[in-house]
Coordinates of C-alpha atoms in Angstrom, one line a residue:
Chain A
M278 CA 0.2 0.2 0.0
K279 CA 1.6 3.2 -1.1
N280 CA 2.0 5.9 1.4
Q281 CA -0.4 8.8 0.4
I282 CA 1.1 11.9 2.0
D283 CA 1.8 14.9 0.0
R284 CA 5.2 15.7 1.5
L285 CA 6.3 17.8 -1.5
S286 CA 3.8 20.8 -0.8
E287 CA 4.5 20.7 3.0
L288 CA 8.4 21.7 2.2
P289 CA 8.9 25.0 3.7
D290 CA 9.4 27.9 1.2
P291 CA 12.9 28.3 1.3
I292 CA 13.6 24.4 0.4
L293 CA 11.0 24.6 -2.4
D294 CA 12.7 27.8 -3.9
H295 CA 15.9 26.0 -4.1
I296 CA 14.0 23.0 -6.1
L297 CA 12.6 25.2 -8.3
S298 CA 15.7 27.1 -9.0
F299 CA 16.8 24.2 -11.0
I300 CA 13.2 23.8 -13.2
P301 CA 12.9 26.3 -16.2
M302 CA 10.7 29.2 -15.7
K303 CA 8.0 28.0 -18.3
Q304 CA 7.4 24.8 -16.4
I305 CA 7.4 26.7 -13.1
L306 CA 4.4 28.5 -14.2
Q307 CA 2.6 25.2 -14.9
L308 CA 3.2 24.2 -11.4
S309 CA 0.7 27.1 -10.3
I310 CA -2.3 24.7 -11.6
L311 CA -1.2 21.8 -9.1
S312 CA -3.1 23.0 -5.9
K313 CA -4.0 26.1 -4.2
R314 CA -0.5 26.0 -2.0
W315 CA 1.3 26.1 -5.7
Q316 CA -0.7 28.9 -7.1
N317 CA 1.4 31.7 -6.5
V318 CA 4.8 30.0 -5.8
W319 CA 6.5 31.5 -8.9
T320 CA 5.8 35.1 -8.1
L321 CA 8.5 34.4 -5.1
L322 CA 11.5 33.7 -7.4
P323 CA 13.3 36.1 -9.3
I324 CA 12.5 36.8 -12.8
P325 CA 15.1 39.4 -14.3
E326 CA 13.5 40.1 -17.8
F327 CA 10.3 40.5 -19.0
E328 CA 10.2 40.2 -22.9
Q329 CA 6.8 40.8 -24.7
H330 CA 7.7 39.5 -27.7
L331 CA 8.1 36.3 -26.1
F332 CA 4.1 36.2 -25.6
T333 CA 3.1 38.1 -28.6
N334 CA 5.5 36.4 -31.1
N335 CA 4.2 33.0 -31.7
L336 CA 1.0 34.0 -34.0
R337 CA 2.2 31.8 -37.0
K338 CA -0.9 29.0 -36.5
V339 CA -3.6 32.0 -36.0
P340 CA -5.6 32.5 -39.1
P341 CA -5.0 36.1 -40.7
N342 CA -8.3 37.5 -39.7
E343 CA -7.9 36.6 -36.0
K344 CA -4.3 37.5 -35.7
Q345 CA -5.1 41.0 -34.3
E346 CA -7.1 39.6 -31.4
E347 CA -5.0 37.2 -30.4
F348 CA -2.0 39.5 -30.0
Q349 CA -4.0 41.4 -27.9
R350 CA -5.1 38.5 -25.8
K351 CA -1.5 37.5 -25.5
K352 CA -0.1 41.3 -24.8
Q353 CA -2.9 41.2 -22.0
E354 CA -1.4 38.1 -20.7
F355 CA 2.0 39.5 -20.6
K356 CA 0.8 42.5 -18.8
N357 CA -0.8 40.5 -16.2
F358 CA 2.2 38.2 -15.9
V359 CA 4.3 41.5 -15.2
Q360 CA 1.8 42.8 -13.0
R361 CA 1.3 39.6 -10.6
Y362 CA 4.9 39.4 -10.4
L363 CA 5.7 43.0 -9.1
L364 CA 2.5 42.9 -7.1
G365 CA 3.5 39.8 -5.3
H366 CA 6.9 41.0 -4.4
Y367 CA 5.4 44.5 -3.4
R368 CA 2.8 42.7 -1.0
Q369 CA 5.5 40.3 0.6
R370 CA 7.7 43.2 0.9
L371 CA 10.5 41.1 -1.1
S372 CA 13.4 43.0 -2.4
I373 CA 14.0 43.0 -6.6
N374 CA 17.2 43.0 -7.6
K375 CA 16.8 43.3 -11.6
F376 CA 13.9 44.3 -13.3
R377 CA 14.1 44.6 -17.0
L378 CA 11.4 45.2 -19.4
H379 CA 10.9 45.1 -23.5
M380 CA 7.7 46.2 -24.2
M381 CA 5.6 48.2 -26.7
L382 CA 3.2 50.5 -25.2
D383 CA -0.2 50.8 -27.0
D384 CA -1.3 54.0 -25.4
E385 CA -1.9 56.5 -22.6
S386 CA -3.1 53.4 -20.2
D387 CA -0.2 51.4 -20.8
C388 CA 1.9 54.5 -20.1
A389 CA 0.2 54.7 -16.7
L390 CA 0.5 50.8 -16.0
L391 CA 4.2 51.1 -16.4
N392 CA 4.4 53.9 -14.4
R393 CA 2.7 51.6 -11.5
W394 CA 5.2 48.9 -12.3
I395 CA 8.0 51.2 -11.9
D396 CA 6.4 52.3 -8.6
Y397 CA 6.5 48.8 -7.4
A398 CA 9.7 48.1 -8.4
I399 CA 11.3 51.0 -6.8
E400 CA 9.4 50.3 -3.7
C401 CA 11.0 46.8 -3.7
N402 CA 14.3 48.3 -3.9
V403 CA 15.2 47.5 -7.2
K404 CA 19.0 47.9 -8.0
E405 CA 19.1 47.3 -11.6
L406 CA 16.4 49.1 -13.7
N407 CA 16.4 48.4 -17.5
L408 CA 13.7 50.0 -19.6
D409 CA 13.6 49.1 -23.4
V410 CA 10.0 50.6 -24.0
W411 CA 8.5 52.2 -26.9
I412 CA 4.7 53.6 -28.0
D413 CA 3.1 52.1 -30.7
Q414 CA 3.6 54.5 -33.5
K415 CA 0.0 54.8 -34.9
R416 CA 0.2 55.9 -38.9
Y417 CA -1.5 59.1 -38.5
E418 CA 0.4 60.6 -35.4
L419 CA 3.3 62.8 -35.7
P420 CA 5.8 63.6 -34.4
K421 CA 6.6 60.1 -32.9
K422 CA 5.7 60.1 -29.3
K423 CA 7.9 58.4 -26.4
Y424 CA 7.5 57.3 -23.0
E425 CA 8.3 59.8 -20.4
L426 CA 10.4 58.7 -17.8
P427 CA 8.7 59.4 -14.3
E428 CA 10.2 61.5 -11.7
R429 CA 10.3 58.7 -9.1
V430 CA 13.2 57.1 -11.2
L431 CA 15.6 59.5 -10.8
V432 CA 15.5 59.9 -7.0
A433 CA 15.4 56.4 -6.4
K434 CA 18.0 55.6 -3.7
S435 CA 18.1 51.9 -4.5
I436 CA 19.0 52.0 -8.2
T437 CA 22.9 51.0 -8.8
E438 CA 22.6 50.6 -12.5
L439 CA 20.2 52.5 -14.9
K440 CA 19.7 51.4 -18.7
L441 CA 17.2 53.3 -20.8
C442 CA 16.1 52.7 -24.5
K443 CA 13.9 54.4 -26.9
C444 CA 12.1 56.2 -24.2
K445 CA 12.9 59.9 -23.1
L446 CA 13.6 62.2 -20.3
K447 CA 11.4 65.2 -19.6
S448 CA 13.1 68.4 -20.1
F449 CA 12.8 69.3 -16.4
Y450 CA 12.9 67.5 -12.9
S451 CA 12.6 69.2 -9.9
D452 CA 15.1 67.0 -8.2
I453 CA 17.6 64.5 -9.7
N454 CA 19.7 62.3 -7.0
L455 CA 20.7 58.9 -7.6
P456 CA 23.1 58.2 -4.6
S457 CA 23.7 54.8 -5.3
L458 CA 24.1 54.8 -9.0
K459 CA 27.3 53.3 -10.3
K460 CA 26.2 52.5 -14.0
L461 CA 24.4 54.7 -16.4
V462 CA 23.6 53.8 -19.9
L463 CA 21.5 55.9 -22.1
G464 CA 20.3 55.1 -25.8
I465 CA 17.3 57.8 -25.7
N466 CA 16.4 61.3 -26.7
V467 CA 17.4 63.7 -23.9
E468 CA 17.6 67.8 -24.3
D469 CA 20.6 69.2 -23.7
Q470 CA 19.7 71.3 -20.4
I471 CA 18.7 68.0 -18.5
V472 CA 22.1 66.5 -19.1
P473 CA 24.0 68.9 -16.4
D474 CA 21.6 68.1 -13.9
L475 CA 21.8 64.5 -14.6
I476 CA 25.4 64.3 -14.2
A477 CA 25.4 66.5 -10.9
G478 CA 22.7 63.8 -9.2
C479 CA 25.1 60.9 -9.8
R480 CA 27.9 61.7 -7.6
D481 CA 29.1 58.6 -7.5
I482 CA 28.8 57.3 -10.6
E483 CA 31.5 55.0 -12.4
E484 CA 30.4 54.3 -15.7
M485 CA 28.6 56.4 -18.1
T486 CA 27.3 55.6 -21.9
F487 CA 25.6 57.8 -24.1
E488 CA 24.3 55.7 -27.3
C489 CA 22.7 57.4 -30.2
C490 CA 21.0 60.2 -27.9
Y491 CA 19.5 62.7 -30.3
G492 CA 18.9 66.2 -28.7
L493 CA 22.7 65.7 -26.8
K494 CA 24.7 68.5 -28.4
S495 CA 27.2 69.2 -25.6
L496 CA 28.7 67.1 -22.8
Q497 CA 30.7 68.4 -19.7
V498 CA 32.0 66.0 -17.3
S499 CA 33.8 67.0 -14.3
G500 CA 33.3 66.6 -10.6
L501 CA 32.6 62.9 -10.3
P502 CA 35.4 61.4 -8.4
K503 CA 34.7 57.6 -8.9
L504 CA 33.9 58.0 -12.8
K505 CA 36.0 55.1 -14.4
A506 CA 34.7 54.7 -18.0
I507 CA 32.9 56.9 -20.4
E508 CA 31.6 55.7 -23.8
L509 CA 30.1 58.1 -26.4
V510 CA 28.6 56.0 -29.4
E511 CA 27.3 57.4 -32.2
N512 CA 25.3 60.7 -30.7
P513 CA 24.2 62.2 -34.0
E514 CA 24.2 66.0 -32.4
L515 CA 27.1 65.9 -30.5
E516 CA 29.2 68.6 -31.3
S517 CA 31.4 69.2 -28.2
V518 CA 32.9 67.2 -25.2
E519 CA 34.9 68.1 -22.3
I520 CA 35.8 66.0 -19.8
E521 CA 37.7 66.2 -16.7
A522 CA 37.9 63.2 -14.3
S523 CA 41.0 62.4 -12.4
N524 CA 39.8 58.6 -12.0
L525 CA 38.8 58.2 -15.6
E526 CA 40.7 54.6 -17.0
S527 CA 38.9 54.2 -20.2
L528 CA 37.4 56.5 -22.9
V529 CA 35.6 55.6 -25.7
F530 CA 34.5 57.7 -28.6
K531 CA 32.5 56.7 -31.7
L532 CA 31.5 59.7 -33.6
T533 CA 29.1 60.3 -36.6
R534 CA 30.1 63.9 -37.3
P535 CA 32.6 66.6 -36.5
C536 CA 33.0 67.0 -32.7
Q537 CA 35.4 69.2 -30.7
I538 CA 37.0 66.9 -27.8
N539 CA 38.7 68.5 -24.8
L540 CA 40.3 66.1 -22.2
G541 CA 41.4 68.0 -19.2
R542 CA 43.2 66.4 -16.1
C543 CA 42.3 62.7 -16.8
E544 CA 45.9 61.3 -15.3
N545 CA 44.9 57.9 -14.7
L546 CA 43.5 57.3 -18.2
N547 CA 44.7 54.0 -19.8
K548 CA 42.5 52.9 -22.6
L549 CA 41.6 55.3 -25.5
L550 CA 39.6 54.2 -28.3
L551 CA 38.4 56.7 -31.0
Y552 CA 36.6 55.6 -33.9
S553 CA 35.7 58.0 -36.8
C554 CA 37.2 61.2 -34.8
S555 CA 38.4 64.2 -36.8
I556 CA 41.6 64.6 -34.6
T557 CA 44.5 65.9 -36.0
D558 CA 48.1 64.5 -35.5
K559 CA 48.8 67.7 -33.2
W560 CA 45.6 66.6 -31.2
L561 CA 46.9 63.1 -30.7
H562 CA 50.4 63.8 -29.8
D563 CA 48.9 66.5 -27.3
V564 CA 46.8 63.7 -25.6
L565 CA 49.6 61.1 -25.4
S566 CA 51.9 63.2 -23.8
K567 CA 49.4 64.5 -21.2
H568 CA 48.1 61.0 -20.2
P569 CA 51.5 58.9 -19.9
L570 CA 49.7 56.0 -18.5
I571 CA 48.0 55.1 -21.6
D572 CA 48.4 51.4 -22.4
C573 CA 45.7 50.9 -24.9
L574 CA 45.3 52.9 -27.9
D575 CA 42.9 52.0 -30.9
L576 CA 42.2 54.6 -33.9
R577 CA 39.8 53.6 -36.2
C578 CA 38.7 55.7 -39.4
C579 CA 40.3 58.9 -37.9
S580 CA 40.7 60.3 -41.4
M581 CA 42.8 63.7 -40.4
L582 CA 45.7 61.5 -39.1
K583 CA 48.7 61.7 -41.2
R584 CA 51.9 60.9 -39.1
I585 CA 51.7 59.3 -35.9
K586 CA 54.8 59.1 -33.5
I587 CA 54.5 57.0 -30.5
A588 CA 57.1 56.8 -27.8
S589 CA 55.5 55.1 -24.5
H590 CA 57.5 52.5 -21.9
R591 CA 53.6 51.9 -21.2
M592 CA 52.1 51.1 -24.4
R593 CA 50.8 47.6 -24.4
S594 CA 48.3 47.3 -27.3
L595 CA 47.8 49.5 -30.3
A596 CA 45.3 49.4 -33.1
F597 CA 45.3 51.5 -36.6
I598 CA 42.5 50.7 -38.7
S599 CA 41.2 52.1 -41.9
C600 CA 43.1 55.6 -41.2
Y601 CA 43.5 56.2 -44.8
E602 CA 45.5 59.5 -44.7
L603 CA 48.2 57.9 -42.7
V604 CA 51.5 57.6 -44.5
E605 CA 54.0 57.2 -41.7
I606 CA 53.9 55.4 -38.4
D607 CA 56.8 55.4 -36.0
I608 CA 56.5 53.8 -32.7
V609 CA 58.9 53.3 -30.0
T610 CA 57.2 50.9 -27.5
P611 CA 59.2 48.4 -26.0
N612 CA 56.4 46.6 -24.0
L613 CA 54.0 46.4 -26.9
H614 CA 52.4 43.1 -26.9
R615 CA 49.7 43.4 -29.4
L616 CA 49.4 45.3 -32.6
E617 CA 46.6 45.5 -35.1
Y618 CA 46.9 47.5 -38.6
D619 CA 44.5 47.7 -41.2
G620 CA 45.3 49.9 -44.4
Y621 CA 47.8 50.7 -47.0
F622 CA 51.1 49.6 -47.0
I623 CA 52.9 52.5 -45.3
S624 CA 56.2 53.3 -43.7
F625 CA 56.4 51.5 -40.5
S626 CA 59.3 51.9 -38.3
S627 CA 59.3 50.5 -34.4
N628 CA 61.0 49.6 -31.9
T629 CA 59.5 46.8 -30.1
S630 CA 60.7 43.6 -28.3
S631 CA 57.9 41.9 -27.0
L632 CA 55.2 41.8 -29.6
S633 CA 53.2 38.4 -29.2
E634 CA 50.1 39.1 -31.2
V635 CA 50.3 40.8 -34.7
S636 CA 47.4 41.3 -36.9
I637 CA 47.7 42.9 -40.1
R638 CA 45.9 43.5 -43.1
F639 CA 46.9 45.7 -46.2
T640 CA 44.6 47.4 -48.3
D641 CA 46.9 47.9 -51.4
E642 CA 46.5 44.8 -53.9
D643 CA 49.9 45.2 -55.3
V644 CA 52.0 44.7 -52.4
S645 CA 54.4 41.2 -52.8
D646 CA 54.3 39.0 -50.1
V647 CA 58.4 39.4 -49.6
E648 CA 57.7 43.1 -49.2
K649 CA 54.5 42.2 -46.4
I650 CA 57.1 40.0 -44.6
E651 CA 59.9 42.7 -44.6
F652 CA 57.1 44.9 -43.1
L653 CA 56.8 42.5 -40.5
A654 CA 60.3 41.8 -40.1
N655 CA 60.7 45.5 -38.9
L656 CA 58.7 44.7 -35.9
S657 CA 61.2 42.6 -34.3
H658 CA 60.3 39.1 -33.3
P659 CA 56.9 39.0 -33.2
K660 CA 55.8 35.2 -32.4
L661 CA 52.4 35.2 -33.8
L662 CA 51.1 36.8 -36.9
N663 CA 47.7 36.8 -37.6
W664 CA 47.7 38.1 -41.1
E665 CA 44.6 38.2 -43.4
T666 CA 44.0 34.6 -44.2
F667 CA 47.3 33.3 -42.9
N668 CA 48.9 32.3 -39.5
I669 CA 52.6 32.8 -39.1
E670 CA 54.2 31.1 -36.4
F671 CA 58.0 32.3 -35.7
S672 CA 60.6 30.7 -33.2
Y673 CA 63.4 32.5 -32.2
G674 CA 66.7 31.3 -30.6
N675 CA 70.3 32.3 -29.6
P676 CA 72.2 33.8 -32.5
V677 CA 75.5 31.8 -33.3
D678 CA 78.2 34.3 -33.3
K679 CA 78.5 37.3 -31.4
L680 CA 78.5 40.0 -34.3
K681 CA 79.9 43.4 -34.3
D682 CA 77.1 46.0 -34.5
P683 CA 75.3 44.6 -37.8
S684 CA 73.7 47.2 -39.7
C685 CA 70.2 45.7 -39.9
C686 CA 69.9 46.2 -36.1
K687 CA 71.5 49.3 -35.2
L688 CA 68.4 51.0 -34.0
I689 CA 66.7 48.6 -31.8
P690 CA 67.9 47.3 -28.5
I691 CA 67.9 43.4 -29.7
L692 CA 69.5 41.6 -32.4
C693 CA 66.8 41.5 -35.2
W694 CA 65.1 38.4 -36.5
R695 CA 67.5 38.1 -39.2
H696 CA 69.9 36.6 -36.2
C697 CA 67.6 34.9 -34.3
L698 CA 64.9 33.4 -36.4
K699 CA 64.9 29.6 -36.2
A700 CA 61.8 28.4 -37.8
I701 CA 58.8 29.4 -39.5
K702 CA 55.7 27.6 -39.7
I703 CA 53.1 29.3 -42.2
E704 CA 49.8 28.1 -42.2
N705 CA 47.6 29.1 -45.4
L706 CA 43.9 29.0 -44.8
R707 CA 42.7 30.4 -47.9
G708 CA 44.2 32.0 -51.0
S709 CA 48.0 31.6 -52.6
I710 CA 51.0 32.8 -51.4
E711 CA 54.2 33.3 -53.1
E712 CA 56.0 30.3 -51.4
D713 CA 58.9 30.0 -53.3
A714 CA 59.7 33.8 -53.2
L715 CA 59.1 33.7 -49.4
K716 CA 61.2 30.8 -48.7
K717 CA 64.3 32.2 -50.8
Y718 CA 64.0 35.4 -48.9
F719 CA 64.3 33.8 -45.5
S720 CA 66.8 31.4 -46.2
D721 CA 68.9 34.4 -47.7
N722 CA 68.4 36.6 -44.8
A723 CA 67.8 34.5 -41.7
E724 CA 71.3 33.1 -40.5
I725 CA 70.1 30.4 -37.9
L726 CA 67.1 29.2 -39.8
E727 CA 66.6 25.6 -39.6
S728 CA 62.7 24.9 -40.5
F729 CA 60.4 26.4 -42.9
H730 CA 57.1 24.9 -42.9
Y731 CA 54.3 25.5 -45.0
L732 CA 50.8 24.0 -44.5
K733 CA 48.1 24.5 -46.9
G734 CA 44.8 24.9 -45.0
S735 CA 41.4 24.4 -46.3
V736 CA 41.9 25.9 -49.8
L737 CA 38.6 27.2 -51.6
P738 CA 37.8 24.9 -54.5
E739 CA 38.5 26.3 -57.9
V740 CA 35.6 27.7 -59.8
Chain B
M1 CA 47.5 13.0 4.0
S2 CA 45.7 12.3 7.6
S3 CA 44.7 14.8 10.1
S4 CA 46.4 14.9 13.3
K5 CA 43.1 15.2 15.2
S6 CA 42.9 12.9 18.1
N7 CA 40.5 10.0 17.0
K8 CA 37.9 11.4 19.1
I9 CA 34.5 10.0 18.9
V10 CA 31.1 11.6 18.4
K11 CA 28.0 9.9 19.9
L12 CA 24.5 10.7 18.3
E13 CA 21.2 9.7 19.1
S14 CA 18.4 9.5 17.1
S15 CA 14.8 10.1 17.6
D16 CA 13.9 6.3 17.9
N17 CA 16.9 6.1 20.5
K18 CA 19.2 4.7 18.6
T19 CA 22.6 5.4 19.2
F20 CA 25.7 6.0 16.5
E21 CA 29.1 6.5 17.1
V22 CA 31.5 8.2 14.4
E23 CA 34.9 9.7 14.4
E24 CA 35.0 13.5 14.6
A25 CA 36.3 13.8 11.3
V26 CA 33.1 12.3 9.8
A27 CA 31.0 13.9 12.4
V28 CA 32.2 17.4 11.2
Q29 CA 30.8 16.9 7.6
S30 CA 27.9 18.3 9.0
E31 CA 28.1 21.9 9.7
T32 CA 25.7 21.8 12.7
L33 CA 27.6 19.2 14.4
K34 CA 31.0 20.9 13.6
N35 CA 29.6 23.8 15.4
M36 CA 28.6 21.8 18.4
V37 CA 32.2 20.3 18.4
D38 CA 33.8 23.5 18.1
D39 CA 31.7 24.9 20.8
G40 CA 32.5 22.2 23.3
C41 CA 29.2 20.6 23.4
A42 CA 29.9 17.4 21.8
N43 CA 31.1 15.9 24.9
D44 CA 27.9 13.9 25.8
T45 CA 25.7 12.0 23.6
I46 CA 24.0 14.4 21.0
P47 CA 20.5 14.1 20.9
L48 CA 18.8 14.6 17.3
P49 CA 15.1 14.5 17.8
N50 CA 14.2 15.3 14.1
V51 CA 16.2 12.7 12.5
N52 CA 15.2 8.8 12.8
G53 CA 17.8 6.1 13.1
K54 CA 17.4 4.7 9.3
I55 CA 17.9 8.2 8.0
L56 CA 20.7 9.0 10.4
E57 CA 22.5 5.8 9.5
M58 CA 22.2 7.1 5.9
V59 CA 23.4 10.4 6.3
L60 CA 26.5 9.1 8.4
G61 CA 27.3 6.7 5.4
W62 CA 27.2 9.5 3.1
C63 CA 29.8 11.3 5.6
K64 CA 32.0 8.4 5.9
K65 CA 32.1 7.7 2.5
H66 CA 33.3 11.4 1.7
V67 CA 36.0 11.4 4.5
D68 CA 37.5 8.1 2.9
E69 CA 40.7 8.7 1.0
T70 CA 40.6 5.6 -0.7
V71 CA 37.6 6.3 -2.6
T72 CA 38.1 7.4 -6.1
G73 CA 36.2 10.2 -7.9
D74 CA 34.6 7.8 -10.0
E75 CA 33.7 5.8 -7.2
L76 CA 32.4 8.5 -5.4
N77 CA 30.0 9.5 -8.2
K78 CA 28.3 6.2 -8.3
Y79 CA 28.0 6.1 -4.8
E80 CA 26.2 9.3 -4.7
A81 CA 24.1 8.4 -7.7
D82 CA 22.9 5.1 -6.2
F83 CA 22.3 6.6 -2.8
L84 CA 19.6 9.0 -3.9
D85 CA 17.7 6.1 -5.5
L86 CA 15.2 6.1 -2.7
D87 CA 11.5 5.9 -2.4
Q88 CA 9.9 9.4 -1.5
A89 CA 9.5 8.7 2.3
D90 CA 13.1 8.3 2.5
L91 CA 14.1 10.9 0.4
Y92 CA 12.1 13.4 2.3
G93 CA 13.5 12.1 5.6
L94 CA 17.1 12.7 4.1
L95 CA 16.0 16.0 2.8
M96 CA 15.0 17.3 6.4
A97 CA 17.9 15.6 7.8
A98 CA 20.4 17.0 5.5
N99 CA 19.0 20.6 5.9
F100 CA 18.9 20.2 9.8
L101 CA 22.7 18.7 9.9
N102 CA 23.7 21.1 7.2
V103 CA 25.7 18.3 5.6
K104 CA 28.1 19.8 2.7
G105 CA 26.7 18.8 -1.0
L106 CA 24.2 16.4 0.4
L107 CA 21.4 18.9 0.4
D108 CA 22.0 20.3 -2.9
R109 CA 22.0 16.6 -4.4
V110 CA 18.7 15.6 -2.7
L111 CA 17.0 18.8 -3.9
Q112 CA 18.5 18.3 -7.5
R113 CA 17.1 14.8 -7.4
V114 CA 13.4 16.2 -6.5
A115 CA 13.8 18.8 -9.2
D116 CA 14.9 15.9 -11.5
M117 CA 11.4 14.4 -10.6
I118 CA 9.6 17.2 -11.5
K119 CA 11.5 18.3 -14.7
G120 CA 9.7 17.9 -18.0
K121 CA 6.7 16.2 -16.5
K122 CA 3.0 17.6 -17.1
P123 CA 1.2 18.9 -13.8
E124 CA -1.3 15.6 -13.7
E125 CA 1.8 13.4 -13.8
I126 CA 3.5 15.5 -10.9
R127 CA 0.2 15.4 -8.8
R128 CA 0.0 11.6 -9.4
I129 CA 3.9 11.2 -8.4
F130 CA 3.9 13.6 -5.4
N131 CA 0.3 12.9 -4.1
I132 CA -0.7 16.3 -4.6
K133 CA -4.4 17.1 -4.0
N134 CA -6.0 19.0 -6.5
D135 CA -8.2 21.4 -4.5
F136 CA -9.3 23.7 -7.4
T137 CA -12.7 23.3 -8.9
P138 CA -12.5 22.7 -13.0
E139 CA -13.7 26.2 -13.4
E140 CA -10.7 27.5 -11.3
E141 CA -8.3 25.2 -12.9
E142 CA -9.5 26.4 -16.1
E143 CA -9.3 30.4 -15.1
I144 CA -5.3 29.5 -14.0
R145 CA -4.7 27.8 -17.7
L146 CA -6.1 30.8 -19.3
E147 CA -4.2 33.2 -17.0
N148 CA -1.0 31.7 -17.8
A149 CA -1.9 30.0 -21.3
W150 CA 1.7 31.2 -22.4
A151 CA 2.9 28.6 -20.0
F152 CA 0.4 25.9 -21.1
D153 CA 0.9 26.4 -24.9

């Protein structure tokens, strides 16, 4: 005779929680039908993300004339789901760690509903708030309406991370005070005048990102002692940026139009990424000399740069990509580990001895393989080279004889590859290589070369 | 490497008055017992009124196995898998004991086992396996299904 006791339902809540943490969300919802005790068990669990399209996307099997109705039904289901989750937590005074919402708002009543949800979340001391919400664009309405962020959010003491997308900030808030905010990511329309208030209200902020923020024309950052990273990406109206942040470590600028960049005292800056910035040689050299701690520099599509000269013991990673006006690069960077270059075959001189990762791609068609290798050879002793469709591994050993001042390595602190290159392994993943020319070049020039391996990888079939 | 602890014996008494004697190294696999030992309360027999003899024997067997250095990783895995092949009464007894005694790893494994018994099954099947009484009226049940239609798709 089987024992008919239902022990599972009698388990205390914390143990049940633990068991449910091993079970996927959808099935947990099904458990709400088991019995009255199970009806609301799912509301206790942390659900970090609510995405409307998970509910409303599967309408394939619905006949076309019923699709609209079915969509509305599913939309309502989604709203109920979010509502019960938030209400459940609110009523039981449970904290919400993370609340992310991705949803299309139909009308004013949806906006009001969202305001109430935000209220619940804030009452539950939400830490990470992520809103990706937009108003359904009815064809006859112009201009596009956007959801306005309620005041409550900008004075919420618990919020540590705020991410907003597609909605908008009002032009005026009576108070902005986010004492716990560490990370701010805005991908929304803003009005210029609100930004200084916003910045002033986030004393302890550490990371700031503005991405595609229409309306953002100028940005002044100062007086943020904990600010470590700033990212300004594709803000279409941004004209001027002024930054002064003594603890700033990382700066990323991706511009879409000319923009004035003034970097004040950012003594701790060590990572600088500039994409599509109309910076001049002088601007770059000024910045590098004022910020000697920079160890990672990434320049892409900076079309005003012509001649780059970098001398830095700290520099560990350099990338020059698609800066098509460059004619010359001269780097004295003894501790450089990583180099990436994509552009024309230009004059490149370097003094580096610890390069371990090199990635090179030349835009010119008529550069011979030997010329390319010579270019690389000037980078002294790279161990691994990833170059378009080849991977080249260099192995080095000790030179055979003590040489008296060879001309090829006069300007670099160590003996160049000609004296130390022992083995080369070329892996050709695609395309063709002038194998014979290269073999001859190396055997002519590398004094202690022992082996030259050429492995053909997967070769594209002949058309 | 063996510990240089004295081979102190810890005495335990289950709810049904069975006594068990184990080495301290085995007993302290349970955080609860470890705290007692550290606080110096483990000199007399420790009564465990919420764990019966059968379950206590199982738990101590688990602890012994995990202190035994001659057991290989594979052997231990097999032992753990076989260990949890229990009927529901014993499984719950073990769950409550592992929770109360706070035995490293054991509670997690038991809970995982229970979760495995639930995963992927339809509500009707779960009710049957766990003897859960459906106290909804058909109308109430239908209402919940509609409310969470997404989950029952």
